mmCIF file of C-alpha atoms in Angstrom:
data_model
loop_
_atom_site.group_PDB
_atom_site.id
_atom_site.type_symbol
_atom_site.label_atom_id
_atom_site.label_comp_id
_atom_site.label_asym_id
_atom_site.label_seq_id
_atom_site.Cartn_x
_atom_site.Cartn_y
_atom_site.Cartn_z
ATOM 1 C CA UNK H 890 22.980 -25.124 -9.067
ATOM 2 C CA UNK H 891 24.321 -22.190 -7.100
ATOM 3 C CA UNK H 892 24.276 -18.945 -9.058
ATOM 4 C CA UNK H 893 27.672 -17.072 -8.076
ATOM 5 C CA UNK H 894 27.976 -14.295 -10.606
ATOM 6 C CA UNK H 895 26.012 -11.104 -10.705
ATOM 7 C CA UNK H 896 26.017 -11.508 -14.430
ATOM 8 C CA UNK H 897 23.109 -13.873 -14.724
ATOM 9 C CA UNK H 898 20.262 -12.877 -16.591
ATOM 10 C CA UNK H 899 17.715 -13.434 -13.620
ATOM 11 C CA UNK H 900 19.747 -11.935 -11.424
ATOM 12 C CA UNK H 901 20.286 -8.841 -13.505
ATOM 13 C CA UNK H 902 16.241 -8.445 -13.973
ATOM 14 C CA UNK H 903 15.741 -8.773 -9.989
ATOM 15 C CA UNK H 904 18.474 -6.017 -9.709
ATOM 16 C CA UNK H 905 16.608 -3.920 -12.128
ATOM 17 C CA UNK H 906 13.264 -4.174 -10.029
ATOM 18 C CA UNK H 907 14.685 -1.317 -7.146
ATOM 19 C CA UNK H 908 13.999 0.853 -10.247
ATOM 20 C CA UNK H 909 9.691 1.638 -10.537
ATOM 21 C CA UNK H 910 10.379 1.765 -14.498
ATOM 22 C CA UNK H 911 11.433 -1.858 -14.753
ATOM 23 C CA UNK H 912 8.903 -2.891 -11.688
ATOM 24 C CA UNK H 913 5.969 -1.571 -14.127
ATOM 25 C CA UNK H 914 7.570 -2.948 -17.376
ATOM 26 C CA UNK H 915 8.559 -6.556 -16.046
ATOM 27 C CA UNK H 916 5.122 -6.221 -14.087
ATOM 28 C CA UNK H 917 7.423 -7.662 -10.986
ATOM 29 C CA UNK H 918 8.087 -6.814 -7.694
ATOM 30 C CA UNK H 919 10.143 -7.955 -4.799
ATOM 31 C CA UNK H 920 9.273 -9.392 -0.843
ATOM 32 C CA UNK H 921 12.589 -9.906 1.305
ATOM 33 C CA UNK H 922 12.269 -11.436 4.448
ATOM 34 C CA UNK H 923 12.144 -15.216 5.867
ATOM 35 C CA UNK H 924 8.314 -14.209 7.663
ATOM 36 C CA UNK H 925 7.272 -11.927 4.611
ATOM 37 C CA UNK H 926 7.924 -14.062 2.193
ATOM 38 C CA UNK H 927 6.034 -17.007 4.013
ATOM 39 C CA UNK H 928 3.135 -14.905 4.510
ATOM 40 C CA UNK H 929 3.203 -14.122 0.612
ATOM 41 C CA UNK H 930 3.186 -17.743 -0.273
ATOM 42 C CA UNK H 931 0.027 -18.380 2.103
ATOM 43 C CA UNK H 932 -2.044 -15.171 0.659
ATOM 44 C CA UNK H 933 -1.776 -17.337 -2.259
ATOM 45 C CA UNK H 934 0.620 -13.932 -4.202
ATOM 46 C CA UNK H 935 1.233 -15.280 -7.820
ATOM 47 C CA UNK H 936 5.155 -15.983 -7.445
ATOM 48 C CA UNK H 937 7.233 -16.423 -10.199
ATOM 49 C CA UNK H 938 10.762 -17.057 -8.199
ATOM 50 C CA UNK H 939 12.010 -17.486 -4.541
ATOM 51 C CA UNK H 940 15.504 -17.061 -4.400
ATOM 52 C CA UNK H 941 17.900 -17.879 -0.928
ATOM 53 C CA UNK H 942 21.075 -18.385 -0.109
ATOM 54 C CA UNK H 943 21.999 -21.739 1.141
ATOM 55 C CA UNK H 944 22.082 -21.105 4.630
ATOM 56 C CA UNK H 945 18.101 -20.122 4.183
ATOM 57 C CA UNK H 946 17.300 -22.702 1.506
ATOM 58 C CA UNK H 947 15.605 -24.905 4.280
ATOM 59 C CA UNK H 948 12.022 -25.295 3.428
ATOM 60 C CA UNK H 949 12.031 -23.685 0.404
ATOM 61 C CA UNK H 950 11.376 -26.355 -2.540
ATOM 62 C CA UNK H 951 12.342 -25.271 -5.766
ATOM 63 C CA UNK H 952 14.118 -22.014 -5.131
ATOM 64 C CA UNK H 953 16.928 -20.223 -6.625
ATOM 65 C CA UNK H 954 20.056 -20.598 -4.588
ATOM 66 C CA UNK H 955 22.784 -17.786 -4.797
ATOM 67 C CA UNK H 956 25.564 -16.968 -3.238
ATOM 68 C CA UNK H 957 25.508 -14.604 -0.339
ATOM 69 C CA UNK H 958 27.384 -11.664 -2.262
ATOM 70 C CA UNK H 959 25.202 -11.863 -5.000
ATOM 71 C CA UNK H 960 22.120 -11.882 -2.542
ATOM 72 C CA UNK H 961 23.525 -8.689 -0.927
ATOM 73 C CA UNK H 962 23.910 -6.999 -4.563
ATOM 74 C CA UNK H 963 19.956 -7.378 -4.965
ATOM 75 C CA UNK H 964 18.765 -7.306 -1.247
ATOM 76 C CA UNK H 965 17.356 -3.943 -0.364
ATOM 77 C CA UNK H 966 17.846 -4.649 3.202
ATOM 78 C CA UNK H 967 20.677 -3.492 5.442
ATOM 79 C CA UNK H 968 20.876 -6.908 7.110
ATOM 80 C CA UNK H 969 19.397 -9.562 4.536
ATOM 81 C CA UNK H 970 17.654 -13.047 5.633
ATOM 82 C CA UNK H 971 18.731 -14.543 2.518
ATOM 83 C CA UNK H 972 15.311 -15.080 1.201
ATOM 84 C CA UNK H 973 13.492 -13.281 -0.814
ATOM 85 C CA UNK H 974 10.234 -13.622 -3.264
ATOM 86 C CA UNK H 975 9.789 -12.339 -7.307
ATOM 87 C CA UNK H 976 5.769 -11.214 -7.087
ATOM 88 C CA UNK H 977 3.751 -10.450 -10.426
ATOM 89 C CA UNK H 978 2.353 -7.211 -9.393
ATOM 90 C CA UNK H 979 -2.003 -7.845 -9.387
ATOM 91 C CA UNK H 980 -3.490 -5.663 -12.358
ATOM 92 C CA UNK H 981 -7.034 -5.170 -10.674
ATOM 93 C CA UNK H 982 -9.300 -3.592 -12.853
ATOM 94 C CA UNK H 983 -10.659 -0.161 -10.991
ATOM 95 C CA UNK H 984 -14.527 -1.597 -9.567
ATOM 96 C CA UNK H 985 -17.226 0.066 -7.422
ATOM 97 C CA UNK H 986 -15.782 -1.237 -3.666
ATOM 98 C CA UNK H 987 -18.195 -3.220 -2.000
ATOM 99 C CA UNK H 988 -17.275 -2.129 1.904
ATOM 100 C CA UNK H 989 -16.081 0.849 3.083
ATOM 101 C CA UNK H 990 -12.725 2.291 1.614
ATOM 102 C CA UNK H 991 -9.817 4.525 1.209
ATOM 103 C CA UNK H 992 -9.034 6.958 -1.804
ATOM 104 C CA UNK H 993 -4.947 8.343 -1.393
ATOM 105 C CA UNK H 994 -4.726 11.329 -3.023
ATOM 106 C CA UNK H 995 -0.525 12.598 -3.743
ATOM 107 C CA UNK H 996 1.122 10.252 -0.821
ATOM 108 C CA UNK H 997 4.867 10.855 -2.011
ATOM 109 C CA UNK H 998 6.596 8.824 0.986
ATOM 110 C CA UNK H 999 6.731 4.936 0.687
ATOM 111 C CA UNK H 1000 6.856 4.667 4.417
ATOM 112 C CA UNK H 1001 3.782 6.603 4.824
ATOM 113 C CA UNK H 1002 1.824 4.618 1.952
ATOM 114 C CA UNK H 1003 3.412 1.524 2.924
ATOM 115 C CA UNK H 1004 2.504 2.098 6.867
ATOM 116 C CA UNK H 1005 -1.495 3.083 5.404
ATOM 117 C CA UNK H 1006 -1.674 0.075 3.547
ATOM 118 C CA UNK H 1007 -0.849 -2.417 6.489
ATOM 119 C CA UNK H 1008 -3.148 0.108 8.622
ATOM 120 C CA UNK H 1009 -5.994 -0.940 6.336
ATOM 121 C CA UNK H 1010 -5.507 -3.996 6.343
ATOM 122 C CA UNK H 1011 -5.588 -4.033 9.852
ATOM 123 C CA UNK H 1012 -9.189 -2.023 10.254
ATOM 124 C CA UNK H 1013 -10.795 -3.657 7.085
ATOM 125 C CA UNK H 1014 -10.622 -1.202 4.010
ATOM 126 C CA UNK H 1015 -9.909 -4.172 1.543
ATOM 127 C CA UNK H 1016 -10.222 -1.614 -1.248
ATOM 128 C CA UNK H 1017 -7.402 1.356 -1.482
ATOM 129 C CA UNK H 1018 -7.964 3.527 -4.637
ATOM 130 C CA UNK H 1019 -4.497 5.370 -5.430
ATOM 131 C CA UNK H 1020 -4.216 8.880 -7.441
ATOM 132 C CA UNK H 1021 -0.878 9.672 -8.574
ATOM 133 C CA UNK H 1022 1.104 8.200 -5.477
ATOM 134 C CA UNK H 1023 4.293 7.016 -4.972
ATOM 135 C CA UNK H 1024 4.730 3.342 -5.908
ATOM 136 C CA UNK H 1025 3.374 0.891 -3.219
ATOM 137 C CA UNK H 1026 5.314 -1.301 -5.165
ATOM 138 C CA UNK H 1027 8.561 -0.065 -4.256
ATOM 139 C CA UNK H 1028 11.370 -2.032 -1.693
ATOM 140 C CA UNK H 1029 10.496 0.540 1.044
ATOM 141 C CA UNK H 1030 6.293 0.678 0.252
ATOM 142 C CA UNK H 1031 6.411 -3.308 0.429
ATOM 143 C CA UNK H 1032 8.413 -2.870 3.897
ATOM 144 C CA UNK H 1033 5.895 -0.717 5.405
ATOM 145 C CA UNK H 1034 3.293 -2.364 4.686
ATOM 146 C CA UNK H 1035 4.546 -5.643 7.066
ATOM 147 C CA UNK H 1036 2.598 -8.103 4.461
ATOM 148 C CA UNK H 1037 -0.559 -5.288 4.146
ATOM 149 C CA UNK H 1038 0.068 -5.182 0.648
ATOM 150 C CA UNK H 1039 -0.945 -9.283 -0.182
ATOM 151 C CA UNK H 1040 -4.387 -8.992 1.502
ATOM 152 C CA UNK H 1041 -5.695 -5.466 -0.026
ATOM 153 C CA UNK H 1042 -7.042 -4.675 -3.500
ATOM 154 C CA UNK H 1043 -4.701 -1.631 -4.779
ATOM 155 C CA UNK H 1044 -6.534 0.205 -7.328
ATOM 156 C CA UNK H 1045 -4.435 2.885 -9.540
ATOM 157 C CA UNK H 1046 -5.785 5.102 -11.904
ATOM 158 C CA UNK H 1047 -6.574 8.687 -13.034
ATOM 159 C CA UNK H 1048 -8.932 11.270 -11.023
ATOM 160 C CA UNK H 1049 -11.686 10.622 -13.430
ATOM 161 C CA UNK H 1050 -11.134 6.313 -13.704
ATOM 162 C CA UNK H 1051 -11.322 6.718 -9.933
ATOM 163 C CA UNK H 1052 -14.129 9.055 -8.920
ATOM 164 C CA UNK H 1053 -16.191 7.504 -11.698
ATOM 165 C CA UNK H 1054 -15.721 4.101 -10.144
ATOM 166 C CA UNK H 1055 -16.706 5.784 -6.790
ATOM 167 C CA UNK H 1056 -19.514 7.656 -7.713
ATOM 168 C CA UNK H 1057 -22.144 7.118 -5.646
ATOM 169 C CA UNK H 1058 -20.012 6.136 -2.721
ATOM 170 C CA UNK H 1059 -20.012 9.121 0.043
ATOM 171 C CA UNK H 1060 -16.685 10.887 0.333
ATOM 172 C CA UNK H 1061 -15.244 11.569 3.811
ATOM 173 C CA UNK H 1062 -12.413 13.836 3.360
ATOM 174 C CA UNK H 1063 -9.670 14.374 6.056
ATOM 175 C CA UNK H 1064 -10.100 18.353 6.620
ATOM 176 C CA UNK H 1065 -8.657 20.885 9.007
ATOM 177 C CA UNK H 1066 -11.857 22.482 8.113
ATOM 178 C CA UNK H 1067 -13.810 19.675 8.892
ATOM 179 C CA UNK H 1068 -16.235 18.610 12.023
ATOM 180 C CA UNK H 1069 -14.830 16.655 14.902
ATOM 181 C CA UNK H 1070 -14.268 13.202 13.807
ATOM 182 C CA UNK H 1071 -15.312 11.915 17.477
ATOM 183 C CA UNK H 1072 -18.343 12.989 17.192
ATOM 184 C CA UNK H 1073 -19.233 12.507 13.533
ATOM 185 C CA UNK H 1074 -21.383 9.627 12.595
ATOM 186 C CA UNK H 1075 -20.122 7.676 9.687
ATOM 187 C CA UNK H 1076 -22.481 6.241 7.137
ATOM 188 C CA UNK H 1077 -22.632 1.952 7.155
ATOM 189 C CA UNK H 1078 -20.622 2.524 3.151
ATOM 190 C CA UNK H 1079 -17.931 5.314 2.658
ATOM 191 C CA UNK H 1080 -14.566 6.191 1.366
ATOM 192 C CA UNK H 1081 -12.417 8.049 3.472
ATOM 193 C CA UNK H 1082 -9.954 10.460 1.628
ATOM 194 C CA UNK H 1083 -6.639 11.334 2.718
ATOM 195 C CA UNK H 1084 -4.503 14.043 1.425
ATOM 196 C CA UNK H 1085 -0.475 14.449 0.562
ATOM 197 C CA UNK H 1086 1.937 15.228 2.966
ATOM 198 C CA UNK H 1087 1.939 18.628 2.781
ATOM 199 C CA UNK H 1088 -0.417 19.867 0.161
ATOM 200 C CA UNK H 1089 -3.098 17.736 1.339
ATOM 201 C CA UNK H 1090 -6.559 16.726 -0.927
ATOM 202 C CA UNK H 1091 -6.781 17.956 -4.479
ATOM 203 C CA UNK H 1092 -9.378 20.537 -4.377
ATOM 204 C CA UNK H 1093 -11.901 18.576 -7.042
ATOM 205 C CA UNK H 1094 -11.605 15.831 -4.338
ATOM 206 C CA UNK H 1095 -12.182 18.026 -1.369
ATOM 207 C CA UNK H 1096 -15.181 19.744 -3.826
ATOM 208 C CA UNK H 1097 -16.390 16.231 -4.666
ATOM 209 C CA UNK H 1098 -17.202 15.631 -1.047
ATOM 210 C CA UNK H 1099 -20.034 14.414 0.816
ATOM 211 C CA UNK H 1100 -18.436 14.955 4.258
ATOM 212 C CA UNK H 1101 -14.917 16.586 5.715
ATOM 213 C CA UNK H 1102 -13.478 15.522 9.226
ATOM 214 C CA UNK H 1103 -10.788 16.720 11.252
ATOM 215 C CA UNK H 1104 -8.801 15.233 14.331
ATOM 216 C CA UNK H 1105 -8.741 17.824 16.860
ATOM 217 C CA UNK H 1106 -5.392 19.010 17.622
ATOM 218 C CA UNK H 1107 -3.385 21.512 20.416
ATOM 219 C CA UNK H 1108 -2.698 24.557 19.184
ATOM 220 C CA UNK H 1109 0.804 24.024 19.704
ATOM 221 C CA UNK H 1110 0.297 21.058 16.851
ATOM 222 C CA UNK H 1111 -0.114 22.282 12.974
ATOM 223 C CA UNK H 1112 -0.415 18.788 11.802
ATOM 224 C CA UNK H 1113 -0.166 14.990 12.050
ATOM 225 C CA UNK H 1114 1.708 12.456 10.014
ATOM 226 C CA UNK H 1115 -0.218 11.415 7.139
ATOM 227 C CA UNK H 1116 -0.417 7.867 8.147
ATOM 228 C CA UNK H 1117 -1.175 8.367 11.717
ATOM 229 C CA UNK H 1118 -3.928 10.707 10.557
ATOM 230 C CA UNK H 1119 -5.314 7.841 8.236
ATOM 231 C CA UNK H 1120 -5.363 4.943 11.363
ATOM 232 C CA UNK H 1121 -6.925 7.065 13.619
ATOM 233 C CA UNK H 1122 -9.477 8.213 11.220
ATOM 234 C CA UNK H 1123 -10.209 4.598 10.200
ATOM 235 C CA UNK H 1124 -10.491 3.261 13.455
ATOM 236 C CA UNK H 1125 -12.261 6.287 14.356
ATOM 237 C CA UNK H 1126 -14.797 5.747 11.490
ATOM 238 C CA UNK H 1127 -15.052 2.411 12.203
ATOM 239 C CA UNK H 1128 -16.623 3.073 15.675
ATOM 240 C CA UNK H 1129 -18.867 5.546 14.716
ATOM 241 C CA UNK H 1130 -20.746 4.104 11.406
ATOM 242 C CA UNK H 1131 -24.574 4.589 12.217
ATOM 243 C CA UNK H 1132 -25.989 1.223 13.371
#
């Protein structure tokens, strides 16, 4: 059956997951794109729908077919593929990690937490604890992340639920006021903390501390990006644990 009206009650809950509200309520979230979506089925993402239009149907069994206007109407993308997946969102319980990891204190941009997350994935921090960031959940966050997101555990919580669950674990904050991260040996197990955009790490984080690094910098620089900062730190990190 081809769904051709915007009307119909699936179609009207996908629409509803650009807002973080109903992504949190319906526990859903959305991957768009012919090579996203296929690396979403092989991470073995709980999927509840697939939907396509029927010029991308091919090789999807069992999915929703829709017309391409009412694709466009829930497609976040400026030029769609036509296919696109409905994810259940992973509650993970917050845990002590077992490897090293990353705490994200305040990231506000989805580009920047979706851009860490795929980072990470990259270097192997399989464990991201979030504090009061922007949803990595979101269209754009999901985007960034270039299939990141399926192959991390996202942990988000309070301060407290979070430092708890890393207590124990040494803290390596991103600091202007740190020691050079080149030269800074990194123990074998750590979490390394970055900042917000602009305000940077929570001072009961920065307090919290075992450790603060900083990437050297011109003086004609003030600052990096917040998810540059975080890849070269991890990579960075990675090369430097003690052996």
């Amino acid at each position: 059956m081809l769904i051709t009206s915007k009307s119909n009650p699936l179609i009207k809950k996908v629409a509803s997951l650009s807002d973080k509200k109903f992504r949190k309520q319906i526990g859903l979230y959305v991957v768009e794109g012919l090579k996203t979506v296929n690396e979403c089925i092989l991470a073995g993402c709980q999927i509840e729908n697939i939907i396509c239009t029927e010029a991308a149907a091919s090789g999807f069994n069992g999915a929703v077919i829709v017309s391409e206007s009412v694709f466009k109407s829930i497609s976040s993308e400026v030029t769609p593929q036509g296919v696109m997946a409905i994810v259940r969102i992973p509650q993970n319980k917050i845990i002590k990690p077992e490897n090293r990891c990353l705490l994200l204190d305040r990231l506000q941009d989805p580009g920047n937490l979706g851009t860490v997350i795929r980072t990470a994935n990259a270097a192997g921090y399989e464990d991201i604890y979030l504090i009061n960031c922007t949803d990595p959940y979101s269209p754009k966050a999901v985007r960034a992340s270039m299939s990141g997101i399926f192959f991390v555990n996202l942990y988000q919580g309070s301060k407290e639920e979070i430092l708890t669950a890393l207590n124990g674990v040494p803290l390596i904050c991103a600091d202007m006021d740190g020691e050079d991260i080149f030269s800074f040996k990194a123990p074998k197990r750590f979490c390394l903390c970055v900042g917000n955009e602009g305000a940077g790490i929570s001072k009961e984080i920065k307090d919290t501390s075992d450790y603060k690094v900083k990437i050297p910098m011109r003086e004609t620089c003030e600052s990096l990006n917040a998810a540059v900062s975080a890849g070269i730190a991890m990579y960075t990190l990675n090369r430097n644990i003690e052996r």
